[in-house]
Short mmCIF file of C-alpha atoms and ligand atoms in Angstrom, two decimals:
data_model
loop_
_atom_site.label_atom_id
_atom_site.label_comp_id
_atom_site.label_asym_id
_atom_site.label_seq_id
_atom_site.Cartn_x
_atom_site.Cartn_y
_atom_site.Cartn_z
CA MET A 49 0.00 0.00 0.00
CA THR A 50 1.21 3.49 -0.58
CA ALA A 51 0.91 5.88 2.28
CA GLY A 52 0.07 9.09 0.60
CA GLY A 53 0.55 12.40 2.29
CA GLY A 54 -1.55 15.43 1.76
CA THR A 55 0.11 18.49 0.49
CA GLY A 56 -0.33 20.77 3.42
CA VAL A 57 0.49 21.06 7.05
CA HIS A 58 -1.87 19.40 9.45
CA THR A 59 -2.06 18.64 13.12
CA MET A 60 -3.03 15.51 14.94
CA ASN A 61 -2.82 13.95 18.31
CA ASP A 62 -0.78 10.84 17.97
CA GLU A 63 -0.65 8.98 21.23
CA SER A 64 2.10 6.63 20.17
CA GLY A 65 4.53 9.44 19.49
CA PRO A 66 7.38 10.16 21.86
CA SER A 67 6.05 12.38 24.57
CA ARG A 68 6.41 13.28 28.18
CA SER A 69 4.43 10.18 29.01
CA ASP A 70 5.88 7.42 31.12
CA ILE A 71 3.51 4.92 29.55
CA ARG A 72 5.61 2.26 27.89
CA ASN A 73 5.82 2.68 24.10
CA TYR A 74 8.14 -0.21 23.38
CA PRO A 75 7.10 -3.84 22.90
CA LEU A 76 8.66 -6.46 25.13
CA ARG A 77 7.87 -9.12 22.56
CA CYS A 78 10.50 -8.09 20.07
CA TRP A 79 14.19 -8.84 19.49
CA TRP A 80 16.34 -5.83 20.41
CA VAL A 81 20.04 -5.15 20.04
CA ALA A 82 21.75 -5.53 23.41
CA ALA A 83 25.30 -4.80 22.31
CA ARG A 84 27.72 -4.89 19.45
CA SER A 85 29.47 -8.25 19.26
CA GLU A 86 32.82 -6.67 20.02
CA GLU A 87 31.50 -5.28 23.31
CA VAL A 88 30.65 -8.72 24.71
CA GLY A 89 33.67 -10.55 26.01
CA ARG A 90 35.13 -12.09 29.11
CA SER A 91 34.41 -9.09 31.27
CA MET A 92 30.88 -8.36 32.42
CA LEU A 93 28.88 -5.75 30.53
CA ALA A 94 26.03 -4.18 32.50
CA ARG A 95 23.26 -2.47 30.60
CA TRP A 96 19.70 -1.34 31.28
CA LEU A 97 17.48 -2.49 28.41
CA LEU A 98 13.69 -2.04 28.40
CA ASP A 99 13.82 -1.00 32.07
CA THR A 100 15.50 -4.31 32.87
CA PRO A 101 18.97 -4.67 34.39
CA VAL A 102 20.93 -6.94 32.05
CA LEU A 103 24.35 -8.53 32.43
CA LEU A 104 26.10 -9.75 29.29
CA PHE A 105 29.23 -11.82 28.95
CA ARG A 106 30.79 -14.48 26.78
CA THR A 107 31.17 -18.03 28.09
CA LEU A 108 34.47 -19.89 27.86
CA ALA A 109 33.04 -21.58 24.76
CA GLY A 110 32.55 -18.14 23.19
CA ASN A 111 28.77 -17.86 23.40
CA ALA A 112 27.21 -14.53 24.29
CA VAL A 113 24.80 -14.90 27.23
CA ALA A 114 22.55 -12.53 29.15
CA ILE A 115 21.14 -12.82 32.66
CA GLU A 116 19.36 -10.39 34.95
CA ASN A 117 21.88 -8.07 36.57
CA ARG A 118 20.22 -8.15 39.97
CA CYS A 119 21.07 -10.53 42.75
CA PRO A 120 17.79 -11.72 44.24
CA HIS A 121 19.35 -11.86 47.71
CA ARG A 122 19.76 -8.14 48.39
CA ALA A 123 19.33 -6.62 44.93
CA THR A 124 23.02 -6.02 44.28
CA PRO A 125 24.03 -5.57 40.63
CA LEU A 126 25.86 -8.77 39.77
CA SER A 127 28.19 -6.73 37.57
CA LEU A 128 29.82 -5.51 40.79
CA GLY A 129 31.01 -9.06 41.41
CA ARG A 130 33.27 -11.18 39.26
CA LEU A 131 33.18 -13.73 36.48
CA GLU A 132 34.87 -17.06 37.21
CA GLY A 133 34.74 -19.55 34.36
CA ASP A 134 31.11 -19.41 33.27
CA GLU A 135 29.83 -18.43 36.73
CA VAL A 136 29.07 -15.00 38.11
CA ILE A 137 29.85 -14.44 41.78
CA CYS A 138 27.90 -11.68 43.50
CA GLY A 139 30.19 -9.07 45.03
CA TYR A 140 28.14 -8.73 48.21
CA HIS A 141 27.79 -12.18 49.88
CA GLY A 142 29.24 -14.41 47.19
CA PHE A 143 26.14 -16.18 45.86
CA GLN A 144 27.11 -17.83 42.59
CA TYR A 145 25.08 -18.09 39.36
CA ASP A 146 25.68 -20.07 36.19
CA SER A 147 25.29 -18.67 32.68
CA GLY A 148 21.66 -19.80 32.67
CA GLY A 149 20.95 -17.78 35.82
CA ARG A 150 20.63 -20.75 38.19
CA CYS A 151 22.13 -20.26 41.66
CA THR A 152 24.82 -22.90 42.17
CA LYS A 153 26.33 -21.86 45.49
CA ILE A 154 25.46 -19.94 48.65
CA PRO A 155 28.68 -19.70 50.66
CA SER A 156 26.94 -19.35 54.04
CA GLN A 157 24.93 -22.58 53.73
CA SER A 158 25.13 -25.93 52.03
CA HIS A 159 21.58 -25.96 50.68
CA VAL A 160 20.72 -24.07 47.51
CA PRO A 161 16.97 -24.00 46.88
CA PRO A 162 16.47 -25.43 43.37
CA SER A 163 14.25 -22.57 42.26
CA PHE A 164 16.71 -19.92 43.36
CA GLY A 165 18.29 -17.83 40.62
CA VAL A 166 17.96 -14.91 38.25
CA ARG A 167 16.23 -14.66 34.87
CA SER A 168 18.22 -15.57 31.82
CA PHE A 169 17.36 -14.07 28.45
CA PRO A 170 17.45 -15.62 24.97
CA VAL A 171 20.27 -14.19 22.89
CA ILE A 172 21.02 -14.42 19.17
CA GLU A 173 24.35 -13.23 17.88
CA ARG A 174 24.37 -12.01 14.30
CA PRO A 175 27.51 -9.93 13.94
CA PRO A 176 27.88 -7.05 14.28
CA PHE A 177 25.12 -7.27 16.90
CA VAL A 178 24.07 -9.37 19.87
CA TRP A 179 20.27 -9.44 20.04
CA ILE A 180 18.21 -10.06 23.15
CA TYR A 181 14.62 -11.05 23.84
CA LEU A 182 13.15 -9.73 27.10
CA GLY A 183 9.53 -10.78 26.68
CA ASP A 184 7.77 -13.85 28.00
CA ARG A 185 9.12 -17.20 26.82
CA GLU A 186 5.68 -18.45 25.75
CA SER A 187 5.50 -15.78 23.03
CA LEU A 188 9.03 -16.21 21.74
CA ALA A 189 8.25 -18.69 18.97
CA ALA A 190 5.79 -16.25 17.40
CA ILE A 191 8.22 -13.31 17.31
CA PRO A 192 10.11 -12.68 14.06
CA GLU A 193 13.82 -13.35 14.43
CA PRO A 194 16.28 -10.48 14.02
CA PRO A 195 16.77 -9.69 10.34
CA ARG A 196 19.97 -10.63 8.54
CA LEU A 197 21.99 -7.77 7.13
CA ASP A 198 23.36 -9.38 3.99
CA TRP A 199 25.87 -6.63 3.29
CA THR A 200 27.70 -7.31 6.56
CA GLU A 201 28.62 -10.69 5.05
CA ASP A 202 29.31 -9.41 1.52
CA PRO A 203 33.07 -9.56 0.74
CA ASP A 204 32.73 -6.45 -1.45
CA PHE A 205 31.74 -4.44 1.60
CA SER A 206 33.62 -3.06 4.58
CA TYR A 207 31.72 -1.62 7.48
CA VAL A 208 32.20 0.26 10.72
CA THR A 209 30.00 0.23 13.80
CA GLY A 210 29.37 2.50 16.73
CA HIS A 211 27.29 3.01 19.81
CA MET A 212 26.08 5.94 21.86
CA THR A 213 23.68 6.51 24.73
CA ILE A 214 21.10 9.22 24.05
CA ALA A 215 18.85 10.90 26.61
CA GLY A 216 15.71 10.61 24.53
CA ASN A 217 12.84 8.24 23.78
CA TYR A 218 13.97 5.71 21.18
CA MET A 219 11.25 6.70 18.71
CA LEU A 220 12.81 10.16 18.41
CA LEU A 221 15.78 8.52 16.71
CA LYS A 222 13.52 6.43 14.49
CA GLU A 223 11.71 9.56 13.35
CA ASN A 224 15.06 11.28 12.79
CA VAL A 225 16.27 8.63 10.37
CA LEU A 226 12.90 8.43 8.62
CA ASP A 227 12.95 12.11 7.66
CA LEU A 228 16.22 13.02 6.01
CA THR A 229 15.14 16.54 5.13
CA HIS A 230 17.07 17.32 8.31
CA PHE A 231 20.36 16.73 6.43
CA GLY A 232 20.51 20.29 5.13
CA TYR A 233 20.11 21.74 8.60
CA VAL A 234 21.48 19.43 11.28
CA HIS A 235 24.40 18.22 9.15
CA ALA A 236 24.93 21.18 6.84
CA GLY A 237 28.50 21.63 8.05
CA THR A 238 29.42 17.94 8.20
CA PHE A 239 27.69 15.68 5.67
CA GLY A 240 27.05 18.67 3.39
CA ILE A 241 24.17 16.92 1.61
CA SER A 242 21.99 19.82 0.53
CA ASP A 243 19.75 18.29 -2.14
CA TRP A 244 17.31 16.48 0.16
CA VAL A 245 14.48 18.97 0.02
CA ASN A 246 11.41 17.10 -1.19
CA PRO A 247 9.58 14.46 0.83
CA PRO A 248 10.23 10.86 -0.26
CA GLU A 249 7.77 8.25 -1.48
CA VAL A 250 6.57 6.08 1.39
CA SER A 251 5.13 2.60 1.29
CA VAL A 252 3.92 0.24 3.98
CA ASP A 253 4.15 -3.49 3.48
CA ASP A 254 2.86 -5.50 6.40
CA GLU A 255 4.71 -3.84 9.30
CA VAL A 256 7.63 -2.52 7.25
CA VAL A 257 7.57 1.19 6.47
CA THR A 258 9.88 2.19 3.60
CA TYR A 259 10.80 5.55 2.16
CA ARG A 260 12.43 5.94 -1.24
CA GLN A 261 13.94 9.01 -2.82
CA ALA A 262 15.56 9.23 -6.25
CA PHE A 263 17.95 12.00 -7.20
CA THR A 264 18.75 12.47 -10.89
CA ASP A 265 22.13 13.81 -11.99
CA SER A 266 22.59 15.38 -8.60
CA PRO A 267 26.05 16.82 -7.86
CA LEU A 268 27.91 14.56 -5.42
CA ALA A 269 28.35 15.94 -1.92
CA PRO A 270 32.00 15.97 -0.80
CA VAL A 271 31.25 13.28 1.80
CA TYR A 272 30.28 10.87 -1.00
CA ALA A 273 32.87 12.04 -3.53
CA LEU A 274 35.79 11.54 -1.18
CA ALA A 275 35.16 7.81 -0.78
CA MET A 276 34.60 7.34 -4.50
CA GLU A 277 37.71 9.33 -5.30
CA VAL A 278 35.87 11.45 -7.87
CA PRO A 279 35.53 15.24 -7.87
CA SER A 280 32.85 16.77 -5.67
CA GLY A 281 29.95 17.94 -7.74
CA THR A 282 30.17 15.07 -10.25
CA PRO A 283 26.61 14.36 -11.33
CA PHE A 284 25.28 11.00 -10.17
CA ASN A 285 21.92 9.35 -10.07
CA ARG A 286 21.27 8.33 -6.53
CA ASN A 287 18.60 6.14 -4.97
CA ASN A 288 18.13 6.42 -1.22
CA TRP A 289 15.83 4.24 0.83
CA GLY A 290 15.28 3.24 4.42
CA SER A 291 12.96 0.75 6.09
CA PHE A 292 11.52 0.64 9.58
CA LEU A 293 11.81 -3.13 9.92
CA SER A 294 10.71 -3.34 13.53
CA PRO A 295 10.68 -1.00 16.53
CA ALA A 296 14.26 -2.20 17.08
CA LEU A 297 15.79 -1.67 13.67
CA GLN A 298 15.87 0.63 10.68
CA SER A 299 17.90 -0.42 7.66
CA GLY A 300 18.66 1.54 4.53
CA GLY A 301 21.02 2.28 1.74
CA VAL A 302 22.14 4.44 -1.14
CA ASP A 303 22.82 3.23 -4.68
CA PHE A 304 24.81 5.55 -6.92
CA LYS A 305 24.94 5.33 -10.67
CA ASN A 306 26.84 7.45 -13.13
CA ALA A 307 26.03 6.46 -16.69
CA SER A 308 29.20 8.06 -18.08
CA LYS A 309 31.36 6.35 -15.46
CA ASP A 310 34.10 7.96 -13.43
CA SER A 311 37.81 8.10 -14.21
CA ALA A 312 38.35 4.63 -12.76
CA GLY A 313 35.79 3.28 -15.18
CA ARG A 314 33.37 2.62 -12.41
CA GLY A 315 29.88 4.03 -12.21
CA ASN A 316 28.12 2.10 -9.47
CA TYR A 317 28.63 2.46 -5.76
CA ARG A 318 26.67 1.19 -2.79
CA ILE A 319 26.25 2.33 0.80
CA ARG A 320 24.33 0.43 3.46
CA VAL A 321 23.42 1.54 6.96
CA CYS A 322 21.40 0.34 9.91
CA HIS A 323 20.20 2.11 13.02
CA ALA A 324 19.29 -0.06 16.00
CA THR A 325 17.73 1.63 18.98
CA THR A 326 16.99 -0.09 22.28
CA PRO A 327 15.10 1.76 24.98
CA ILE A 328 16.88 1.98 28.30
CA ASP A 329 13.67 3.47 29.66
CA MET A 330 11.11 5.88 28.28
CA HIS A 331 13.57 8.75 28.23
CA HIS A 332 16.86 7.14 27.25
CA MET A 333 18.08 4.81 24.55
CA GLU A 334 21.10 2.84 23.47
CA TYR A 335 21.82 3.61 19.82
CA PHE A 336 23.86 1.09 17.81
CA TRP A 337 24.69 1.63 14.19
CA ALA A 338 26.59 -0.02 11.35
CA PHE A 339 27.63 1.68 8.13
CA GLY A 340 29.09 -0.17 5.16
CA ARG A 341 30.11 0.55 1.60
CA ASP A 342 31.66 -1.23 -1.37
CA HIS A 343 34.18 1.53 -2.14
CA GLY A 344 36.68 3.55 -0.15
CA THR A 345 37.30 0.46 1.94
CA SER A 346 40.96 0.95 2.89
CA PRO A 347 41.56 0.91 6.66
CA GLU A 348 42.44 4.61 6.57
CA MET A 349 39.24 5.48 4.70
CA MET A 350 37.12 3.39 7.06
CA THR A 351 38.68 5.05 10.11
CA GLN A 352 37.96 8.41 8.58
CA LEU A 353 34.41 7.27 7.81
CA ARG A 354 33.80 6.23 11.38
CA GLY A 355 35.04 9.59 12.69
CA GLY A 356 32.83 11.47 10.25
CA ILE A 357 29.77 9.45 11.18
CA MET A 358 30.37 9.92 14.89
CA THR A 359 30.56 13.68 14.36
CA GLY A 360 27.35 13.67 12.33
CA PHE A 361 25.44 11.35 14.63
CA ASN A 362 26.45 13.46 17.61
CA GLU A 363 24.66 16.31 15.85
CA ASP A 364 21.51 14.15 15.79
CA LYS A 365 22.02 13.28 19.46
CA ALA A 366 22.17 16.96 20.42
CA ILE A 367 18.90 17.71 18.61
CA ILE A 368 17.13 14.64 19.98
CA GLU A 369 18.16 15.38 23.56
CA ALA A 370 16.98 18.98 23.18
CA VAL A 371 13.63 17.74 21.81
CA GLN A 372 13.26 15.28 24.70
CA GLN A 373 13.92 18.07 27.19
CA MET A 374 11.36 20.28 25.48
CA LEU A 375 8.74 17.53 25.40
CA HIS A 376 9.35 16.85 29.07
CA ARG A 377 8.54 20.42 30.00
CA VAL A 378 6.09 21.32 27.22
CA PRO A 379 4.51 18.14 25.86
CA PHE A 380 2.19 18.05 22.89
CA SER A 381 -1.28 18.98 24.05
CA GLU A 382 -4.39 20.85 22.99
CA SER A 383 -2.50 24.10 23.28
CA HIS A 384 0.65 22.72 21.64
CA LYS A 385 -0.61 20.45 18.89
CA GLU A 386 1.98 18.47 17.02
CA VAL A 387 2.40 19.60 13.43
CA HIS A 388 3.02 17.15 10.61
CA VAL A 389 4.09 17.82 7.04
CA ARG A 390 4.40 15.45 4.09
CA ALA A 391 8.00 14.64 4.94
CA ASP A 392 6.75 13.12 8.22
CA THR A 393 4.74 10.44 6.43
CA ALA A 394 7.26 7.66 7.07
CA GLY A 395 7.64 8.65 10.71
CA VAL A 396 3.87 8.74 11.23
CA GLN A 397 3.51 5.34 9.53
CA ALA A 398 6.23 3.97 11.82
CA ARG A 399 4.22 5.18 14.82
CA ARG A 400 1.20 3.34 13.47
CA SER A 401 3.25 0.20 12.97
CA LEU A 402 4.43 0.55 16.56
CA GLU A 403 0.83 0.93 17.71
CA ARG A 404 0.05 -2.40 16.07
CA TRP A 405 3.04 -4.03 17.78
CA MET A 406 1.76 -2.70 21.10
CA ALA A 407 -1.83 -3.75 20.42
CA ARG A 408 -0.76 -7.31 19.63
CA GLU A 409 1.11 -7.41 22.91
CA GLU A 410 -1.90 -6.03 24.80
CA ARG A 411 -4.21 -8.63 23.35
CA ARG A 412 -1.99 -11.45 24.50
CA THR A 413 -1.23 -10.12 27.97
S1 LIG B 708 23.23 -9.46 47.51
FE1 LIG B 708 24.11 -10.91 46.20
S2 LIG B 708 24.83 -12.41 47.57
FE2 LIG B 708 23.86 -10.99 48.87
FE1 LIG B 709 20.94 12.91 11.05
#
């Protein structure tokens, strides 16, 4: 189906949008990114995910595991203790837990009640990410598995990853990456992409919201030209798209085509990107990203790419945190109605998709 947009500005109350509300707007029955693979090792990684204290580590066999980071004895974070073999020893009174969360030892007594332990959480590792499921086990089989990102396994591609914590509701980031008309303002001095003015086409297929934008013979921004090693301003056809695949993940890409080819005889270039957001709580998120391309793949170029992305994404972080602060003090209301324009179509459709995720969860609670 195509989600058309009107031509004008309109207002609406959209309850699923990020707001001052503390009412949960993230589904528990969904796979979320817990960490980048490289972050999970033989030291304990503590993270709050979906208002849940989570402890991640890698077993001696190399498997990423996740258990609740809260000792049931006196509520001490287990991450304050130590990892011995595949067992976590609480730093307060030494209770010991295996990688499945079962308590295996209480130093002050010989008996360990069989039911004593912490929750363990299903984990799927698909590099570059470790995914976690924090919902009820009964629903797990019905939840779509984390999507594969083919380009991370494509030998033509190199990619970089990053992570930042943002003081904002996770949907603010989703809406940011679904409306790239912000390029010319937020990233004017960094990415320098100034041709994204018109709203993209938006389609909704099942729960996946996709925007597409085609640029014809558009002069290459320096940020693109550098990696292709062609002069800035070289005209290229460019197809951009991005898909809200689930509340946890947005994936997208750019395909470049120059019919007359560049000096290296090459006319096609590809960029792929994904944005994974995991709520810490209603006002904070972990933001994980991966960015790959099939050109400019030397280690030096990739290091430079990572630095450039971090600079640009920190610009998004600053805006999102300012918006969150504003919404906290002056939320959308009758007197401050939210305003939507055509370029918000993908973001509004993503909210509706999220509403359906939440409704499904409600029905089965
Ligand atoms: S609080 Fe963990 S052993 Fe007492
Ligand atoms: Fe941005």
